[in-house]
């Protein structure tokens, strides 16, 4: 068989880039046996993306948008501020597409995180941990301003291609996978791209769909990937505070307890922000007589296994399991 | 002499905007209690309803996590720095 014939026969989704999106939608059937019979909770298993998180979607859309606009070309580095999954997504997709990547993040980013990024070939610039992400954002802006010819700065907080990724992929997938029956969408705000993109898409299909944002209970929290919008000094430009019908606050301890429960009752090992999403989705579901509640499992637990909460009780999580 | 407690950006709004606060030396527990007495709103973010530090609150004496020292019993001598480090490094 010639190589060409062989290549025509194999699965068309054969490159890493083709694996972004089209994730499974899982029914969470066991997490709360007391839900009303007419109510179902579903969650998008976003760790099925090749970089292991929902962030592959905005990263790919921002990269492709940069290429289309001529800002990202061979020899140009991708540079952004991210200590989290967006960085891993840039590094993963960047390696697969032949782009080098520079990322700024606070120095207290976990060693696993830094090792993943460096293993993927990314350059990591560390900033003052006391200043949080805001210092990392200022650092990358300075770097790019000094050498604009070297870098493509996607700026996930202000790039419309970030929410557009969800408007064009995650939103339509949720609509198709629920057969248009989704009544409530629940998701935490980080850059807000996931919530804005999916929310806007679902609204165009069904203006009655309820959109519920998830927030930590204060600025000092452990919900990795989630931003406390009321206190941040850098509100994302893509964030529209009028889109959400309601906001639910989740305490970090509640998310820890839910991560443990998801592992033990559903066999789902997910990250803390995914657990916070499920905690909020269940609160919404318990108040319904009927409905289809959809949320996002942003990533799996692999990057958080050294966190103490898997074993420690928090003294007030009311686990009851 | 006294000890310096550094406050992360996220909590400065509850400490009159201060990046650091000077307090009398003692154990970590005593110093954080004094800090919470001075700024009750800040204390609410550090302690749970049982009055113990929330499980994800990171306190360092010098460069060492108090979990690897003597916890809140860790003594802090004059001139030393106690740092409240953000629980997470953003992660976005």
Coordinates of C-alpha atoms in Angstrom, one line a residue:
Chain A
X1 CA 0.0 0.0 0.0
X2 CA 1.4 3.4 -0.9
X3 CA 1.7 6.0 1.9
X4 CA -0.9 8.1 0.1
X5 CA -3.5 5.3 0.0
X6 CA -2.7 4.5 3.6
X7 CA -3.2 8.1 4.7
X8 CA -6.5 8.2 2.9
X9 CA -7.7 5.1 4.7
X10 CA -6.8 6.1 8.3
X11 CA -9.0 8.2 10.6
X12 CA -9.1 11.7 9.5
X13 CA -8.8 12.9 13.1
X14 CA -5.3 11.8 13.1
X15 CA -3.3 14.8 14.3
X16 CA -3.2 16.1 17.8
X17 CA -4.9 19.4 16.7
X18 CA -7.8 17.4 15.3
X19 CA -8.4 16.0 18.8
X20 CA -9.4 19.4 20.3
X21 CA -13.1 19.5 21.1
X22 CA -16.0 17.0 20.6
X23 CA -15.7 15.8 24.2
X24 CA -18.2 13.4 25.9
X25 CA -21.1 14.8 27.9
X26 CA -21.5 12.6 31.0
X27 CA -24.6 12.1 33.0
X28 CA -23.8 12.5 36.8
X29 CA -26.2 9.8 37.9
X30 CA -24.9 8.9 41.3
X31 CA -23.6 12.1 42.9
X32 CA -27.0 13.1 44.3
X33 CA -29.6 10.3 44.5
X34 CA -32.1 12.7 46.0
X35 CA -32.5 14.9 42.9
X36 CA -36.1 15.2 41.6
X37 CA -36.9 12.5 39.0
X38 CA -37.4 15.1 36.3
X39 CA -34.0 16.7 36.8
X40 CA -30.7 15.6 35.2
X41 CA -27.2 16.9 35.6
X42 CA -24.7 16.5 32.8
X43 CA -21.0 17.5 32.6
X44 CA -18.6 18.0 29.7
X45 CA -15.5 15.8 30.2
X46 CA -12.9 18.4 29.0
X47 CA -9.9 16.3 30.0
X48 CA -10.5 14.4 26.8
X49 CA -8.8 17.3 25.0
X50 CA -5.2 16.5 24.0
X51 CA -3.7 19.0 26.4
X52 CA -5.9 17.6 29.2
X53 CA -8.3 20.6 29.7
X54 CA -11.0 22.8 28.3
X55 CA -8.3 25.4 27.6
X56 CA -7.2 23.6 24.4
X57 CA -10.3 25.2 22.8
X58 CA -9.5 28.9 23.4
X59 CA -5.8 28.3 22.9
X60 CA -6.4 26.7 19.4
X61 CA -8.9 29.4 18.4
X62 CA -6.5 32.2 19.5
X63 CA -3.5 30.6 17.7
X64 CA -5.5 30.2 14.5
X65 CA -6.9 33.7 14.8
X66 CA -3.3 35.0 15.2
X67 CA -2.2 33.1 12.1
X68 CA -5.1 34.4 10.0
X69 CA -4.3 38.0 11.0
X70 CA -0.6 37.5 10.2
X71 CA 0.5 38.1 13.9
X72 CA 1.7 34.5 14.4
X73 CA 4.1 33.2 11.8
X74 CA 7.0 30.7 11.9
X75 CA 9.7 32.1 14.1
X76 CA 7.4 34.1 16.3
X77 CA 7.0 33.0 19.9
X78 CA 3.6 32.7 21.7
X79 CA 3.8 34.6 24.9
X80 CA 1.1 34.9 27.6
X81 CA 0.5 35.1 31.4
X82 CA -0.9 31.8 32.7
X83 CA 0.0 29.5 35.5
X84 CA -2.6 27.0 34.5
X85 CA -4.3 25.0 31.8
X86 CA -4.0 27.7 29.1
X87 CA -0.2 27.6 29.4
X88 CA -0.3 23.8 29.1
X89 CA -2.6 24.2 26.1
X90 CA -0.3 26.7 24.4
X91 CA 2.7 24.5 25.1
X92 CA 1.0 21.4 23.8
X93 CA -0.5 22.9 20.7
X94 CA 2.6 25.1 20.1
X95 CA 4.8 22.0 20.1
X96 CA 2.5 20.2 17.7
X97 CA 2.4 23.2 15.4
X98 CA 6.1 24.2 15.6
X99 CA 5.8 27.4 17.7
X100 CA 7.9 28.2 20.7
X101 CA 6.1 29.4 23.8
X102 CA 7.0 31.8 26.7
X103 CA 4.8 31.9 29.8
X104 CA 4.8 34.2 32.9
X105 CA 3.4 32.9 36.1
X106 CA 3.7 33.4 39.9
X107 CA 6.7 31.5 41.5
X108 CA 4.3 29.5 43.7
X109 CA 2.9 27.7 40.6
X110 CA 3.2 24.0 41.5
X111 CA 6.4 22.1 40.6
X112 CA 4.3 19.6 38.5
X113 CA 2.9 22.5 36.5
X114 CA 6.4 23.9 35.8
X115 CA 7.7 20.5 34.9
X116 CA 4.9 19.8 32.4
X117 CA 5.5 23.2 30.7
X118 CA 9.3 22.8 30.5
X119 CA 8.9 19.2 29.3
X120 CA 6.8 20.5 26.4
X121 CA 9.6 23.0 25.7
X122 CA 8.0 26.1 27.0
X123 CA 10.1 28.9 28.5
X124 CA 8.8 29.8 32.0
X125 CA 9.2 33.3 33.6
X126 CA 8.4 33.4 37.3
X127 CA 7.0 36.5 39.1
X128 CA 6.4 37.5 42.7
X129 CA 3.9 35.0 44.3
X130 CA 2.5 37.7 46.6
X131 CA 1.2 39.7 43.6
X132 CA -0.6 36.7 42.1
X133 CA -1.5 36.6 38.4
X134 CA -1.7 40.4 38.0
X135 CA 2.1 40.6 38.3
X136 CA 2.5 37.8 35.7
X137 CA 0.2 39.8 33.3
X138 CA 2.2 43.0 33.8
X139 CA 5.5 41.0 33.2
X140 CA 4.4 39.5 29.9
X141 CA 3.1 42.9 28.7
X142 CA 6.4 44.5 29.4
X143 CA 8.3 41.7 27.6
X144 CA 6.1 42.0 24.5
X145 CA 6.2 45.8 24.5
X146 CA 10.0 45.7 24.6
X147 CA 10.3 43.2 21.6
X148 CA 7.0 43.2 19.7
X149 CA 8.7 41.7 16.7
X150 CA 9.5 38.5 18.6
X151 CA 6.2 37.7 20.2
X152 CA 2.5 36.9 19.5
X153 CA 0.6 37.8 22.7
X154 CA -2.8 36.1 22.5
X155 CA -3.9 37.9 25.8
X156 CA -6.6 35.3 26.8
X157 CA -8.3 37.9 29.1
X158 CA -9.1 40.3 26.3
X159 CA -9.1 38.2 23.1
X160 CA -12.6 37.7 21.5
X161 CA -11.3 34.4 20.0
X162 CA -11.3 33.0 23.5
X163 CA -15.1 33.1 24.0
X164 CA -15.6 32.5 20.3
X165 CA -14.0 29.1 20.7
X166 CA -16.8 28.1 23.0
X167 CA -19.5 29.8 20.9
X168 CA -18.3 27.8 17.9
X169 CA -17.4 24.5 19.6
X170 CA -18.5 23.8 23.2
X171 CA -21.9 25.5 22.9
X172 CA -23.0 23.7 19.8
X173 CA -21.7 20.4 21.2
X174 CA -23.8 20.9 24.4
X175 CA -26.9 21.8 22.3
X176 CA -26.5 18.7 20.1
X177 CA -25.6 16.3 22.9
X178 CA -28.7 17.3 25.0
X179 CA -30.9 17.3 21.9
X180 CA -31.6 21.0 22.6
X181 CA -33.1 20.1 26.1
X182 CA -30.5 22.0 28.2
X183 CA -32.4 24.4 30.5
X184 CA -29.5 25.6 32.8
X185 CA -25.8 26.2 32.2
X186 CA -23.5 26.6 35.2
X187 CA -19.8 27.5 35.0
X188 CA -17.1 29.3 36.9
X189 CA -15.5 32.5 35.7
X190 CA -11.8 32.6 35.1
X191 CA -11.1 34.6 32.0
X192 CA -14.9 34.2 31.6
X193 CA -14.4 32.9 28.1
X194 CA -16.1 29.5 28.7
X195 CA -19.2 31.2 30.3
X196 CA -19.5 34.0 27.8
X197 CA -19.1 31.8 24.7
X198 CA -21.3 28.9 25.7
X199 CA -23.8 31.2 27.3
X200 CA -24.2 33.4 24.3
X201 CA -24.6 30.4 22.0
X202 CA -27.2 28.8 24.1
X203 CA -29.1 32.1 24.4
X204 CA -29.3 32.3 20.6
X205 CA -30.9 28.8 20.5
X206 CA -33.1 29.2 23.5
X207 CA -33.6 32.7 25.0
X208 CA -35.1 31.0 28.1
X209 CA -32.0 29.1 29.0
X210 CA -30.7 30.1 32.5
X211 CA -27.0 31.0 32.8
X212 CA -25.5 30.7 36.2
X213 CA -21.9 31.9 37.0
X214 CA -19.8 30.4 39.7
X215 CA -17.5 32.5 42.0
X216 CA -15.3 31.8 45.0
X217 CA -16.5 33.2 48.3
X218 CA -13.8 35.7 48.5
X219 CA -10.5 36.8 46.9
X220 CA -8.4 34.4 48.9
X221 CA -9.5 31.0 47.7
X222 CA -8.2 27.6 46.4
X223 CA -10.3 27.3 43.2
X224 CA -7.5 27.1 40.7
X225 CA -8.5 28.7 37.4
X226 CA -11.3 30.8 38.9
X227 CA -11.1 34.6 39.3
X228 CA -12.9 36.6 42.0
X229 CA -14.4 39.2 39.7
X230 CA -15.5 41.6 42.5
X231 CA -12.0 42.1 43.8
X232 CA -9.6 41.7 40.9
X233 CA -7.7 44.8 39.7
X234 CA -7.7 43.4 36.1
X235 CA -11.2 42.5 35.0
X236 CA -11.1 40.6 31.7
X237 CA -12.1 42.7 28.7
X238 CA -14.1 39.8 27.4
X239 CA -16.2 39.6 30.6
X240 CA -19.8 40.9 30.3
X241 CA -21.3 41.0 33.8
X242 CA -24.8 41.3 32.4
X243 CA -24.9 37.9 30.8
X244 CA -25.4 35.8 33.9
X245 CA -28.9 35.4 35.3
X246 CA -27.5 34.5 38.7
X247 CA -24.2 33.9 40.5
X248 CA -23.5 31.1 43.0
X249 CA -20.6 31.4 45.5
X250 CA -18.7 28.2 46.3
X251 CA -16.4 27.9 49.3
X252 CA -13.1 26.2 48.5
X253 CA -13.9 23.6 51.2
X254 CA -17.1 22.7 49.4
X255 CA -15.2 22.2 46.2
X256 CA -12.6 20.0 47.9
X257 CA -15.4 17.8 49.4
X258 CA -17.1 17.6 46.0
X259 CA -13.8 16.5 44.3
X260 CA -13.6 13.7 46.8
X261 CA -17.3 12.7 46.3
X262 CA -17.0 12.8 42.5
X263 CA -14.0 10.4 42.8
X264 CA -15.8 8.0 45.2
X265 CA -19.3 8.0 43.9
X266 CA -18.9 8.6 40.1
X267 CA -15.3 7.4 39.6
X268 CA -14.5 10.8 38.2
X269 CA -11.1 12.3 39.3
X270 CA -11.4 16.0 38.4
X271 CA -9.8 19.2 39.3
X272 CA -11.0 21.7 42.0
X273 CA -12.7 24.2 39.6
X274 CA -14.6 21.2 38.0
X275 CA -15.7 20.2 41.4
X276 CA -16.8 23.7 42.2
X277 CA -18.9 23.7 39.0
X278 CA -20.6 20.4 40.0
X279 CA -21.3 21.7 43.5
X280 CA -23.0 24.8 42.0
X281 CA -24.8 22.7 39.4
X282 CA -26.2 20.4 42.1
X283 CA -27.5 23.4 44.1
X284 CA -29.3 24.6 40.9
X285 CA -30.7 21.1 40.2
X286 CA -32.0 20.6 43.7
X287 CA -34.3 23.6 43.3
X288 CA -35.9 22.4 40.1
X289 CA -38.9 20.2 39.4
X290 CA -37.6 19.4 36.0
X291 CA -34.7 20.5 33.8
X292 CA -31.4 19.6 32.3
X293 CA -28.5 21.2 34.0
X294 CA -25.1 21.3 32.2
X295 CA -21.7 22.2 33.6
X296 CA -18.1 21.8 32.7
X297 CA -15.5 19.4 34.1
X298 CA -12.6 21.7 33.2
X299 CA -9.8 19.2 33.7
X300 CA -8.9 15.9 35.4
X301 CA -7.1 15.5 38.8
X302 CA -3.7 14.5 37.6
X303 CA -2.1 17.9 38.2
X304 CA -3.6 18.2 41.7
X305 CA -2.7 14.8 43.1
X306 CA -0.1 16.3 45.5
X307 CA -2.8 18.6 47.0
X308 CA -3.6 17.8 50.6
X309 CA -7.4 17.9 50.2
X310 CA -7.8 14.4 48.7
X311 CA -7.1 12.9 52.2
X312 CA -7.6 15.8 54.7
X313 CA -11.1 16.4 55.9
X314 CA -11.7 20.2 56.1
X315 CA -13.7 20.0 59.3
X316 CA -16.8 21.5 57.7
X317 CA -17.4 19.8 54.4
X318 CA -20.4 17.7 55.6
X319 CA -19.3 14.8 53.5
X320 CA -21.6 12.1 55.0
X321 CA -20.0 9.4 52.9
Chain B
X1 CA 11.7 45.0 67.5
X2 CA 8.8 43.3 65.9
X3 CA 7.9 40.8 63.2
X4 CA 6.7 41.7 59.7
X5 CA 3.6 40.1 58.3
X6 CA 3.3 40.3 54.5
X7 CA -0.2 40.4 53.0
X8 CA -1.0 39.1 49.5
X9 CA -2.6 41.5 47.0
X10 CA -5.9 39.6 47.3
X11 CA -6.2 40.4 51.0
X12 CA -4.8 43.9 51.2
X13 CA -8.3 45.4 50.8
X14 CA -9.1 44.0 54.3
X15 CA -5.9 45.5 55.8
X16 CA -6.4 49.1 54.8
X17 CA -4.4 48.5 51.6
X18 CA -1.2 47.6 53.5
X19 CA 1.3 45.2 51.9
X20 CA 2.8 44.4 55.3
X21 CA 2.0 44.9 58.9
X22 CA 4.3 45.1 61.9
X23 CA 3.3 43.1 65.0
X24 CA 4.8 41.9 68.2
X25 CA 6.9 38.7 68.1
X26 CA 5.4 35.4 69.4
X27 CA 4.1 32.2 67.8
X28 CA 2.5 32.1 64.4
X29 CA -0.9 31.6 66.0
X30 CA -0.5 34.6 68.3
X31 CA 0.7 36.8 65.5
X32 CA -2.2 35.8 63.2
X33 CA -4.6 36.3 66.0
X34 CA -3.3 39.8 66.6
X35 CA -3.5 40.5 62.9
X36 CA -7.1 39.3 62.8
X37 CA -7.9 41.4 65.9
X38 CA -6.6 44.5 64.1
X39 CA -8.3 43.6 60.8
X40 CA -11.4 41.3 61.6
X41 CA -12.5 41.2 57.9
X42 CA -9.1 39.8 57.0
X43 CA -9.3 37.2 59.7
X44 CA -12.7 36.0 58.3
X45 CA -10.8 34.8 55.2
X46 CA -8.1 33.0 57.1
X47 CA -10.1 31.1 59.7
X48 CA -13.0 28.7 59.5
X49 CA -16.1 28.7 61.8
X50 CA -14.2 26.4 64.2
X51 CA -11.6 29.1 64.6
X52 CA -8.8 27.1 63.0
X53 CA -6.8 28.2 59.8
X54 CA -8.6 27.1 56.7
X55 CA -6.9 24.1 55.2
X56 CA -5.6 25.9 52.1
X57 CA -4.1 28.9 53.8
X58 CA -0.4 29.0 53.3
X59 CA 1.7 30.6 56.0
X60 CA 5.5 30.9 55.7
X61 CA 8.1 31.9 58.3
X62 CA 11.0 33.1 56.3
X63 CA 11.2 30.7 53.4
X64 CA 9.6 27.7 55.2
X65 CA 6.0 26.6 55.1
X66 CA 4.8 26.3 58.8
X67 CA 3.4 22.9 57.9
X68 CA 7.0 21.7 57.8
X69 CA 7.8 23.6 61.1
X70 CA 5.6 23.5 64.1
X71 CA 2.4 24.7 62.5
X72 CA 0.8 27.6 64.3
X73 CA 3.0 26.9 67.3
X74 CA 6.1 27.9 65.3
X75 CA 8.0 30.6 67.2
X76 CA 8.7 33.8 65.2
X77 CA 11.7 35.8 66.5
X78 CA 12.1 39.5 66.3
X79 CA 13.0 40.7 62.8
X80 CA 11.6 37.6 61.1
X81 CA 9.0 37.8 58.3
X82 CA 5.7 35.9 58.3
X83 CA 4.2 35.6 54.8
X84 CA 0.6 34.8 53.9
X85 CA 1.0 33.2 50.4
X86 CA -1.9 32.9 48.0
X87 CA -3.5 29.5 48.1
X88 CA -3.1 29.1 44.4
X89 CA -0.9 30.6 41.7
X90 CA -3.8 31.8 39.6
X91 CA -4.2 28.7 37.5
X92 CA -6.0 30.4 34.6

